[in-house]
Amino acid sequence: MENEEVIVHRLINKDKRAFELVFNQYYNVMVLYAARFMDTREEAEEIAQDVFVKFWEKCDTLSEDSSIKSYLYRSVHNSCLNTIKHEKVKDGYRQHMIHFMESTYQNEYDESDPDFLRNRITGEIDKLPPRCAEIFKLSRFEGLKYQEIAEHLEISVKTVEVQMGKALKVLRESLQDLKNLRDAS
């Protein structure tokens, strides 16, 4: 491969051929690196692909003295950590909902109206402020990651995190009576 400074300069100028050179040299290495963190090769490949897409989108912002290798390793590392963190949040939520659904299954309302719980939860979600409800639905029903929601709605990831925290707090409080009914039976 050419001198890295020349490649960086070409990347800054959005030279597709320079990007191809970088991709061909580092893609497999990045997949192997991501595979050290992820459960499946498919996840590792997806992370490497995402990193290269973002790298191409942002390569014109590189500084002339950038290290391509360091940039890619750091990006893959951060992407893996974010994915793992997001999966832990999703798993925790899934476990919470399974426990919640199992514990309310015997609720007297379930026996007389099987759709009661679903309707109640949906109704409470619909009472959330519109943006908050939209973010909650994209996360929980569409399975989008916070970063994906932020990009889709053109807002910051921090805004997504704050809105999700708000939604979960409001829903916990508004659905507390279901827990109290269960505890009373």
Short mmCIF file of N, CA, C and O in Angstrom, two decimals, residues 131 134-135 138-139 144-161 164:
data_model
loop_
_atom_site.label_atom_id
_atom_site.label_comp_id
_atom_site.label_asym_id
_atom_site.label_seq_id
_atom_site.Cartn_x
_atom_site.Cartn_y
_atom_site.Cartn_z
N ARG A 131 -42.90 12.74 20.98
CA ARG A 131 -41.51 12.39 20.65
C ARG A 131 -41.03 11.25 21.55
O ARG A 131 -40.36 10.31 21.10
N GLU A 134 -42.62 8.05 20.39
CA GLU A 134 -42.02 7.63 19.12
C GLU A 134 -40.67 6.94 19.36
O GLU A 134 -40.40 5.87 18.81
N ILE A 135 -39.85 7.53 20.22
CA ILE A 135 -38.54 6.96 20.54
C ILE A 135 -38.71 5.62 21.24
O ILE A 135 -38.03 4.64 20.92
N LEU A 138 -39.78 2.99 18.66
CA LEU A 138 -38.68 2.62 17.77
C LEU A 138 -37.70 1.68 18.47
O LEU A 138 -37.19 0.74 17.87
N SER A 139 -37.48 1.93 19.76
CA SER A 139 -36.55 1.10 20.52
C SER A 139 -37.16 -0.26 20.85
O SER A 139 -36.57 -1.30 20.56
N LEU A 144 -34.69 -0.90 17.23
CA LEU A 144 -33.58 -0.04 16.79
C LEU A 144 -32.67 0.30 17.96
O LEU A 144 -33.12 0.46 19.09
N LYS A 145 -31.41 0.43 17.67
CA LYS A 145 -30.43 0.85 18.66
C LYS A 145 -30.55 2.36 18.84
O LYS A 145 -31.05 3.06 17.97
N TYR A 146 -30.09 2.85 19.97
CA TYR A 146 -30.18 4.28 20.25
C TYR A 146 -29.53 5.10 19.15
O TYR A 146 -30.05 6.13 18.73
N GLN A 147 -28.36 4.65 18.67
CA GLN A 147 -27.66 5.36 17.59
C GLN A 147 -28.53 5.41 16.34
O GLN A 147 -28.62 6.44 15.67
N GLU A 148 -29.18 4.30 16.03
CA GLU A 148 -30.03 4.24 14.84
C GLU A 148 -31.24 5.17 14.98
O GLU A 148 -31.63 5.85 14.04
N ILE A 149 -31.79 5.22 16.18
CA ILE A 149 -32.93 6.12 16.43
C ILE A 149 -32.48 7.56 16.27
O ILE A 149 -33.16 8.37 15.63
N ALA A 150 -31.33 7.88 16.83
CA ALA A 150 -30.80 9.24 16.75
C ALA A 150 -30.60 9.65 15.29
O ALA A 150 -30.98 10.76 14.90
N GLU A 151 -30.03 8.77 14.51
CA GLU A 151 -29.81 9.08 13.09
C GLU A 151 -31.13 9.21 12.35
O GLU A 151 -31.32 10.13 11.55
N HIS A 152 -32.07 8.31 12.63
CA HIS A 152 -33.37 8.32 11.96
C HIS A 152 -34.15 9.60 12.26
O HIS A 152 -34.77 10.19 11.37
N LEU A 153 -34.09 10.04 13.52
CA LEU A 153 -34.85 11.23 13.93
C LEU A 153 -34.03 12.51 13.86
O LEU A 153 -34.53 13.59 14.18
N GLU A 154 -32.74 12.36 13.49
CA GLU A 154 -31.82 13.50 13.40
C GLU A 154 -31.73 14.26 14.73
O GLU A 154 -31.89 15.48 14.80
N ILE A 155 -31.51 13.48 15.80
CA ILE A 155 -31.30 14.02 17.14
C ILE A 155 -30.07 13.35 17.72
O ILE A 155 -29.53 12.41 17.15
N SER A 156 -29.65 13.81 18.89
CA SER A 156 -28.46 13.22 19.51
C SER A 156 -28.81 11.93 20.24
O SER A 156 -29.95 11.71 20.64
N VAL A 157 -27.80 11.08 20.40
CA VAL A 157 -27.98 9.83 21.14
C VAL A 157 -28.36 10.16 22.58
O VAL A 157 -29.19 9.48 23.19
N LYS A 158 -27.80 11.22 23.12
CA LYS A 158 -28.11 11.63 24.50
C LYS A 158 -29.60 11.95 24.63
O LYS A 158 -30.25 11.58 25.63
N THR A 159 -30.18 12.62 23.63
CA THR A 159 -31.61 12.92 23.65
C THR A 159 -32.42 11.64 23.66
O THR A 159 -33.41 11.52 24.39
N VAL A 160 -31.99 10.66 22.87
CA VAL A 160 -32.68 9.36 22.84
C VAL A 160 -32.62 8.72 24.22
O VAL A 160 -33.63 8.24 24.75
N GLU A 161 -31.43 8.73 24.84
CA GLU A 161 -31.27 8.13 26.17
C GLU A 161 -32.17 8.81 27.20
O GLU A 161 -32.84 8.14 27.99
N MET A 164 -35.85 7.90 26.54
CA MET A 164 -36.14 6.52 26.93
C MET A 164 -36.24 6.41 28.45
O MET A 164 -37.12 5.73 28.97
#
